[in-house]
Tab-separated table of C-alpha atoms in Angstrom:
chain	number	residue	atom	x	y	z
A	1	UNK	CA	-42.570	-12.075	31.694
A	2	UNK	CA	-47.056	-11.596	30.628
A	3	UNK	CA	-48.710	-8.599	32.741
A	4	UNK	CA	-50.048	-10.843	35.336
A	5	UNK	CA	-46.410	-12.043	36.278
A	6	UNK	CA	-45.943	-8.112	36.824
A	7	UNK	CA	-48.396	-7.530	38.882
A	8	UNK	CA	-47.930	-10.311	41.400
A	9	UNK	CA	-44.236	-8.984	41.827
A	10	UNK	CA	-45.174	-4.993	42.197
A	11	UNK	CA	-47.706	-6.464	44.693
A	12	UNK	CA	-44.875	-9.115	46.991
A	13	UNK	CA	-42.453	-6.405	46.053
A	14	UNK	CA	-44.103	-3.982	48.694
A	15	UNK	CA	-44.109	-1.017	46.425
A	16	UNK	CA	-47.482	1.205	46.331
A	17	UNK	CA	-49.959	0.727	43.746
A	18	UNK	CA	-51.005	4.468	43.550
A	19	UNK	CA	-47.272	4.781	42.195
A	20	UNK	CA	-47.173	7.495	39.335
A	21	UNK	CA	-44.416	5.372	37.442
A	22	UNK	CA	-44.575	2.780	35.817
A	23	UNK	CA	-43.786	-0.445	37.669
A	24	UNK	CA	-41.851	-3.827	34.744
A	25	UNK	CA	-40.231	-6.718	35.997
A	26	UNK	CA	-36.592	-7.188	35.569
A	27	UNK	CA	-37.109	-8.043	31.849
A	28	UNK	CA	-38.636	-5.229	30.714
A	29	UNK	CA	-36.496	-2.881	31.852
A	30	UNK	CA	-35.884	-0.135	29.268
A	31	UNK	CA	-34.129	3.763	29.754
A	32	UNK	CA	-35.123	6.292	31.018
A	33	UNK	CA	-33.611	9.190	32.792
A	34	UNK	CA	-34.198	7.501	36.589
A	35	UNK	CA	-34.570	3.927	36.733
A	36	UNK	CA	-35.660	2.401	40.363
A	37	UNK	CA	-34.798	-0.732	40.893
A	38	UNK	CA	-36.798	-2.161	44.040
A	39	UNK	CA	-36.922	-5.577	45.588
A	40	UNK	CA	-34.673	-7.705	47.483
A	41	UNK	CA	-33.503	-9.978	44.468
A	42	UNK	CA	-30.412	-9.724	43.306
A	43	UNK	CA	-30.297	-11.844	40.839
A	44	UNK	CA	-32.742	-9.679	38.760
A	45	UNK	CA	-31.608	-6.001	39.293
A	46	UNK	CA	-28.626	-7.507	38.006
A	47	UNK	CA	-29.988	-8.669	34.635
A	48	UNK	CA	-32.028	-5.661	34.690
A	49	UNK	CA	-28.920	-3.623	35.235
A	50	UNK	CA	-27.117	-4.969	33.010
A	51	UNK	CA	-29.450	-5.231	30.103
A	52	UNK	CA	-30.299	-1.868	30.366
A	53	UNK	CA	-26.572	-0.774	29.980
A	54	UNK	CA	-26.416	-3.257	27.115
A	55	UNK	CA	-29.536	-0.817	25.342
A	56	UNK	CA	-27.455	2.441	26.055
A	57	UNK	CA	-24.736	0.948	25.046
A	58	UNK	CA	-26.149	0.046	21.539
A	59	UNK	CA	-27.056	3.084	20.981
A	60	UNK	CA	-23.928	5.076	21.968
A	61	UNK	CA	-20.294	2.886	22.265
A	62	UNK	CA	-19.030	5.248	24.134
A	63	UNK	CA	-21.291	5.121	27.276
A	64	UNK	CA	-19.221	6.174	30.236
A	65	UNK	CA	-20.531	3.713	33.530
A	66	UNK	CA	-20.414	5.004	37.127
A	67	UNK	CA	-20.503	3.649	40.104
A	68	UNK	CA	-21.729	5.038	43.532
A	69	UNK	CA	-22.320	3.131	46.658
A	70	UNK	CA	-25.439	4.531	49.102
A	71	UNK	CA	-23.561	4.532	52.113
A	72	UNK	CA	-20.501	6.453	51.479
A	73	UNK	CA	-22.145	8.476	48.838
A	74	UNK	CA	-20.924	12.369	49.622
A	75	UNK	CA	-22.772	15.625	48.813
A	76	UNK	CA	-21.828	16.638	44.623
A	77	UNK	CA	-21.054	13.413	43.898
A	78	UNK	CA	-24.191	13.220	41.544
A	79	UNK	CA	-24.558	16.337	39.882
A	80	UNK	CA	-20.701	15.978	39.190
A	81	UNK	CA	-20.555	12.793	37.699
A	82	UNK	CA	-23.602	14.193	35.869
A	83	UNK	CA	-22.264	17.145	34.539
A	84	UNK	CA	-21.972	17.470	30.709
A	85	UNK	CA	-18.992	16.616	29.323
A	86	UNK	CA	-16.203	17.919	26.497
A	87	UNK	CA	-17.310	15.227	24.522
A	88	UNK	CA	-21.138	14.766	25.123
A	89	UNK	CA	-21.034	10.820	25.659
A	90	UNK	CA	-24.561	8.974	27.258
A	91	UNK	CA	-23.729	8.519	30.928
A	92	UNK	CA	-24.837	5.223	33.103
A	93	UNK	CA	-24.955	6.146	36.894
A	94	UNK	CA	-25.526	3.551	38.445
A	95	UNK	CA	-25.778	3.985	42.919
A	96	UNK	CA	-25.897	0.341	44.918
A	97	UNK	CA	-27.508	-0.025	47.712
A	98	UNK	CA	-30.025	2.966	47.968
A	99	UNK	CA	-31.925	1.386	50.832
A	100	UNK	CA	-28.357	2.523	53.253
A	101	UNK	CA	-28.548	6.154	51.584
A	102	UNK	CA	-26.923	8.890	53.387
A	103	UNK	CA	-28.575	12.076	54.081
A	104	UNK	CA	-26.397	14.060	51.057
A	105	UNK	CA	-27.127	11.338	48.316
A	106	UNK	CA	-31.209	11.021	49.791
A	107	UNK	CA	-30.701	15.491	49.385
A	108	UNK	CA	-28.925	15.187	45.842
A	109	UNK	CA	-31.771	12.776	44.372
A	110	UNK	CA	-34.477	15.571	45.156
A	111	UNK	CA	-32.349	18.051	43.398
A	112	UNK	CA	-31.770	15.882	40.751
A	113	UNK	CA	-35.208	14.832	40.343
A	114	UNK	CA	-36.424	18.507	39.328
A	115	UNK	CA	-33.855	18.909	36.814
A	116	UNK	CA	-32.859	15.773	35.509
A	117	UNK	CA	-29.143	15.490	32.850
A	118	UNK	CA	-29.459	15.275	29.245
A	119	UNK	CA	-28.542	12.233	28.029
A	120	UNK	CA	-28.060	10.482	31.522
A	121	UNK	CA	-29.456	7.490	33.562
A	122	UNK	CA	-29.550	6.986	36.563
A	123	UNK	CA	-30.594	3.785	38.610
A	124	UNK	CA	-30.771	3.393	41.787
A	125	UNK	CA	-31.292	0.037	43.297
A	126	UNK	CA	-33.336	-0.035	46.700
A	127	UNK	CA	-33.498	-3.559	48.505
A	128	UNK	CA	-35.922	-2.220	51.098
A	129	UNK	CA	-36.325	-0.811	53.829
A	130	UNK	CA	-37.842	2.440	55.478
A	131	UNK	CA	-34.541	4.320	54.703
A	132	UNK	CA	-34.670	6.843	52.370
A	133	UNK	CA	-38.636	6.821	51.972
A	134	UNK	CA	-38.403	10.589	51.252
A	135	UNK	CA	-36.667	10.414	47.813
A	136	UNK	CA	-38.553	6.410	46.741
A	137	UNK	CA	-41.831	8.564	47.151
A	138	UNK	CA	-40.929	11.766	44.705
A	139	UNK	CA	-39.702	9.057	42.681
A	140	UNK	CA	-42.594	7.348	42.507
A	141	UNK	CA	-44.772	10.794	42.182
A	142	UNK	CA	-43.660	10.754	38.559
A	143	UNK	CA	-40.378	13.399	39.544
A	144	UNK	CA	-37.737	13.022	37.341
A	145	UNK	CA	-38.968	10.913	34.405
A	146	UNK	CA	-38.567	7.822	36.705
A	147	UNK	CA	-39.959	3.899	35.742
A	148	UNK	CA	-38.852	1.585	38.547
A	149	UNK	CA	-37.894	-2.015	37.865
A	150	UNK	CA	-39.613	-4.580	40.531
A	151	UNK	CA	-36.875	-7.162	42.157
A	152	UNK	CA	-39.316	-9.470	44.012
A	153	UNK	CA	-38.040	-12.273	45.587
A	154	UNK	CA	-39.249	-15.637	43.673
A	155	UNK	CA	-40.756	-17.788	45.413
A	156	UNK	CA	-43.417	-19.436	43.534
A	157	UNK	CA	-41.808	-22.709	41.500
A	158	UNK	CA	-43.920	-21.106	38.061
A	159	UNK	CA	-42.329	-17.765	38.126
A	160	UNK	CA	-38.523	-19.321	37.979
A	161	UNK	CA	-40.019	-20.934	35.143
A	162	UNK	CA	-40.459	-18.079	33.957
A	163	UNK	CA	-37.325	-16.934	35.114
A	164	UNK	CA	-35.109	-19.349	32.864
A	165	UNK	CA	-37.211	-19.548	30.085
A	166	UNK	CA	-35.901	-15.765	29.964
A	167	UNK	CA	-32.851	-16.190	30.264
A	168	UNK	CA	-32.952	-18.680	27.324
A	169	UNK	CA	-34.892	-17.440	25.362
A	170	UNK	CA	-32.685	-14.235	25.323
A	171	UNK	CA	-29.472	-15.842	24.270
A	172	UNK	CA	-32.151	-17.303	20.765
A	173	UNK	CA	-32.616	-20.886	22.421
A	174	UNK	CA	-35.594	-22.451	23.504
A	175	UNK	CA	-35.919	-25.060	26.575
A	176	UNK	CA	-38.074	-28.062	26.925
A	177	UNK	CA	-40.932	-28.382	29.396
A	178	UNK	CA	-39.434	-31.677	31.395
A	179	UNK	CA	-35.826	-29.939	31.064
A	180	UNK	CA	-37.284	-26.788	32.423
A	181	UNK	CA	-39.126	-28.491	35.508
A	182	UNK	CA	-35.902	-30.480	35.681
A	183	UNK	CA	-33.558	-27.691	36.388
A	184	UNK	CA	-35.773	-25.041	38.369
A	185	UNK	CA	-36.131	-28.085	40.645
A	186	UNK	CA	-32.393	-29.248	41.222
A	187	UNK	CA	-31.640	-25.732	41.683
A	188	UNK	CA	-35.068	-24.409	43.395
A	189	UNK	CA	-33.142	-23.152	46.933
A	190	UNK	CA	-30.703	-20.612	44.792
A	191	UNK	CA	-31.688	-18.151	42.290
A	192	UNK	CA	-27.979	-17.051	41.850
A	193	UNK	CA	-27.227	-20.842	41.491
A	194	UNK	CA	-30.900	-21.462	39.012
A	195	UNK	CA	-29.099	-18.693	37.114
A	196	UNK	CA	-25.769	-19.753	37.030
A	197	UNK	CA	-26.563	-23.031	35.683
A	198	UNK	CA	-28.543	-21.846	32.826
A	199	UNK	CA	-25.393	-19.711	31.489
A	200	UNK	CA	-23.150	-23.061	31.808
A	201	UNK	CA	-25.711	-25.075	29.971
A	202	UNK	CA	-25.771	-21.913	26.752
A	203	UNK	CA	-22.323	-21.677	27.241
A	204	UNK	CA	-21.148	-25.808	26.642
A	205	UNK	CA	-24.569	-26.950	24.499
A	206	UNK	CA	-25.012	-26.162	21.195
A	207	UNK	CA	-28.871	-26.605	19.720
A	208	UNK	CA	-31.725	-26.331	22.390
A	209	UNK	CA	-31.760	-27.350	25.654
A	210	UNK	CA	-33.069	-31.063	26.082
A	211	UNK	CA	-34.410	-33.041	29.435
A	212	UNK	CA	-31.582	-35.190	28.157
A	213	UNK	CA	-28.806	-32.168	28.252
A	214	UNK	CA	-30.127	-31.422	31.795
A	215	UNK	CA	-29.762	-34.853	32.888
A	216	UNK	CA	-26.322	-35.289	31.440
A	217	UNK	CA	-24.899	-31.665	33.754
A	218	UNK	CA	-27.178	-32.345	37.098
A	219	UNK	CA	-28.700	-35.808	36.842
A	220	UNK	CA	-32.222	-34.748	37.127
A	221	UNK	CA	-31.742	-34.568	40.810
A	222	UNK	CA	-33.751	-32.011	43.116
A	223	UNK	CA	-32.429	-32.554	46.716
A	224	UNK	CA	-28.501	-33.169	45.717
A	225	UNK	CA	-26.348	-31.201	42.884
A	226	UNK	CA	-22.957	-30.221	42.153
A	227	UNK	CA	-23.412	-27.235	43.753
A	228	UNK	CA	-24.561	-28.420	46.995
A	229	UNK	CA	-21.401	-30.583	47.000
A	230	UNK	CA	-19.226	-27.742	46.302
A	231	UNK	CA	-20.778	-25.691	49.147
A	232	UNK	CA	-20.140	-28.059	51.793
A	233	UNK	CA	-16.174	-29.261	50.348
A	234	UNK	CA	-15.943	-25.618	50.684
A	235	UNK	CA	-16.988	-24.824	54.026
A	236	UNK	CA	-14.629	-27.637	55.040
A	237	UNK	CA	-17.498	-30.151	55.610
A	238	UNK	CA	-15.561	-33.313	54.410
A	239	UNK	CA	-17.872	-35.885	55.539
A	240	UNK	CA	-20.534	-34.095	53.818
A	241	UNK	CA	-19.171	-33.096	50.576
A	242	UNK	CA	-18.836	-36.900	49.973
A	243	UNK	CA	-22.349	-38.284	51.275
A	244	UNK	CA	-23.508	-35.662	49.097
A	245	UNK	CA	-21.299	-36.784	46.363
A	246	UNK	CA	-22.132	-39.830	46.544
A	247	UNK	CA	-26.223	-39.291	47.097
A	248	UNK	CA	-25.488	-37.422	43.152
A	249	UNK	CA	-23.282	-40.314	41.633
A	250	UNK	CA	-26.209	-42.266	42.330
A	251	UNK	CA	-28.270	-39.989	40.916
A	252	UNK	CA	-26.992	-40.133	37.823
A	253	UNK	CA	-24.637	-36.833	37.715
A	254	UNK	CA	-21.659	-36.441	35.510
A	255	UNK	CA	-18.324	-36.150	37.123
A	256	UNK	CA	-17.501	-33.465	34.259
A	257	UNK	CA	-20.420	-30.563	35.338
A	258	UNK	CA	-19.163	-31.662	38.797
A	259	UNK	CA	-15.635	-30.244	38.438
A	260	UNK	CA	-17.130	-27.460	36.391
A	261	UNK	CA	-19.084	-26.305	39.373
A	262	UNK	CA	-16.046	-25.797	41.453
A	263	UNK	CA	-14.124	-24.747	39.354
A	264	UNK	CA	-17.017	-21.729	38.937
A	265	UNK	CA	-16.518	-21.180	42.995
A	266	UNK	CA	-13.706	-21.664	43.674
A	267	UNK	CA	-12.423	-18.754	40.693
A	268	UNK	CA	-15.025	-16.162	42.124
A	269	UNK	CA	-13.197	-16.475	45.108
A	270	UNK	CA	-10.161	-16.088	44.313
A	271	UNK	CA	-11.368	-12.703	41.721
A	272	UNK	CA	-12.877	-11.666	45.231
A	273	UNK	CA	-10.402	-12.600	47.338
A	274	UNK	CA	-8.540	-9.440	48.513
A	275	UNK	CA	-10.479	-6.648	46.803
A	276	UNK	CA	-12.388	-4.221	49.071
A	277	UNK	CA	-15.595	-2.049	48.453
A	278	UNK	CA	-18.879	-3.149	46.873
A	279	UNK	CA	-20.939	-2.256	44.123
A	280	UNK	CA	-17.704	-1.012	42.690
A	281	UNK	CA	-15.347	-4.191	43.598
A	282	UNK	CA	-18.708	-5.789	41.646
A	283	UNK	CA	-18.745	-3.982	38.302
A	284	UNK	CA	-14.537	-3.903	38.444
A	285	UNK	CA	-14.338	-8.041	38.726
A	286	UNK	CA	-16.754	-8.535	35.877
A	287	UNK	CA	-19.209	-9.793	38.536
A	288	UNK	CA	-22.591	-9.315	40.271
A	289	UNK	CA	-22.809	-7.641	43.214
A	290	UNK	CA	-24.491	-10.704	45.078
A	291	UNK	CA	-21.839	-12.525	43.739
A	292	UNK	CA	-19.230	-10.725	45.552
A	293	UNK	CA	-21.221	-11.296	48.513
A	294	UNK	CA	-21.374	-14.969	48.157
A	295	UNK	CA	-17.948	-15.298	47.227
A	296	UNK	CA	-16.957	-13.620	50.979
A	297	UNK	CA	-18.568	-15.607	52.601
A	298	UNK	CA	-17.112	-18.663	50.722
A	299	UNK	CA	-13.577	-17.246	51.652
A	300	UNK	CA	-13.924	-17.462	56.044
A	301	UNK	CA	-10.868	-19.695	56.500
A	302	UNK	CA	-9.580	-19.601	52.855
A	303	UNK	CA	-5.823	-18.004	52.783
A	304	UNK	CA	-3.845	-17.104	49.588
A	305	UNK	CA	-2.091	-20.428	49.411
A	306	UNK	CA	-5.071	-22.030	50.176
A	307	UNK	CA	-6.876	-20.763	47.100
A	308	UNK	CA	-3.656	-21.389	44.663
A	309	UNK	CA	-3.313	-24.920	45.861
A	310	UNK	CA	-6.823	-25.374	44.737
A	311	UNK	CA	-6.733	-24.259	41.802
A	312	UNK	CA	-4.016	-25.970	40.418
A	313	UNK	CA	-6.073	-28.979	42.431
A	314	UNK	CA	-9.341	-27.714	40.414
A	315	UNK	CA	-6.590	-28.353	37.068
A	316	UNK	CA	-5.705	-31.717	37.575
A	317	UNK	CA	-9.015	-32.936	38.657
A	318	UNK	CA	-10.743	-31.588	35.389
A	319	UNK	CA	-7.694	-33.403	33.566
A	320	UNK	CA	-8.347	-36.250	35.588
A	321	UNK	CA	-12.499	-36.444	34.777
A	322	UNK	CA	-12.262	-36.048	31.198
A	323	UNK	CA	-9.913	-39.351	30.707
A	324	UNK	CA	-6.046	-38.192	32.327
A	325	UNK	CA	-7.152	-40.722	34.671
A	326	UNK	CA	-9.079	-44.166	35.161
A	327	UNK	CA	-10.868	-43.192	37.805
A	328	UNK	CA	-12.792	-39.776	38.085
A	329	UNK	CA	-14.328	-40.906	41.048
A	330	UNK	CA	-11.364	-40.858	42.868
A	331	UNK	CA	-10.589	-37.910	41.152
A	332	UNK	CA	-13.432	-35.522	42.607
A	333	UNK	CA	-12.565	-37.747	46.509
A	334	UNK	CA	-10.023	-35.933	46.462
A	335	UNK	CA	-10.714	-32.883	45.241
A	336	UNK	CA	-12.540	-32.987	47.837
A	337	UNK	CA	-10.131	-33.515	50.480
A	338	UNK	CA	-7.987	-30.286	49.050
A	339	UNK	CA	-11.046	-28.575	49.071
A	340	UNK	CA	-12.217	-28.878	52.775
A	341	UNK	CA	-8.949	-28.840	54.419
A	342	UNK	CA	-8.767	-25.105	52.260
A	343	UNK	CA	-6.785	-25.964	50.311
A	344	UNK	CA	-3.793	-27.383	53.206
A	345	UNK	CA	-3.319	-30.604	52.430
A	346	UNK	CA	-2.638	-31.382	49.181
A	347	UNK	CA	-3.748	-35.277	48.524
A	348	UNK	CA	-0.849	-37.478	46.282
């Protein structure tokens, strides 16, 4: 994103124009002793945090990464994690949920800003609200050599298009203008699913992303897409899922990426099932916090046995739509029946 977009993002994020520290967009993140990631858009925040980790790891492959939950913080944790070690490896300390900071966290951050640790980067993720205002004001005043990464919600189509371009460009690829518009239109309501669609296209297709590639995977549809079908089925809305499936197929959707959308969501649910915790749980699973939160909402009404049967049904359907059976549409309808029943009633 360019400077104009950064300025717009900063304004929408509600940060103070008088801040004495650099306020940058998510894809311009860089190392600093303290990095404040502000704003409600978790997808962008996760990207920024991941990029920062990769930059620091490129400088020191032995980078030590620690995760802290702001609402469970106890006095002294930050100082302990930032204390020099015997081998002097670089450290990245990520504090999630700073908008729910305990009093102990606020006090420790204020102390830490006066004397930051060498070779240590502290990242504070603050979504919104006035909790910890004294801490935020101190960071934004310039104490501790901080920078701020502003992750405001992307509401404009042009901002979402810039997000996709950045995702594709980061992989060394290009996307055609009409393909870009079609992809953003298909996932206009959910930045997380738009990001997942980008990753799927990058993983499954070689070369640049063309309009034909987007049409093959997502049918050029705007109102109905593979994730809408999957969401309806996972929520137990069998009839809605079948109607959405028909709409998607009539719009030219291909069964193979539709099964991939089901697989992406069900496998994430299976990973998250039974795991507690926030940022630490997400890191241990290799997921972003927003993915964990979404999966936990999707898990309502599901049992471990139901998830197991759904995964078996997914494997069968994946083979079916790739040629193992004659009717891929029937295989999809059968899968929807299994998913909508939360895996309790496998169709033959």
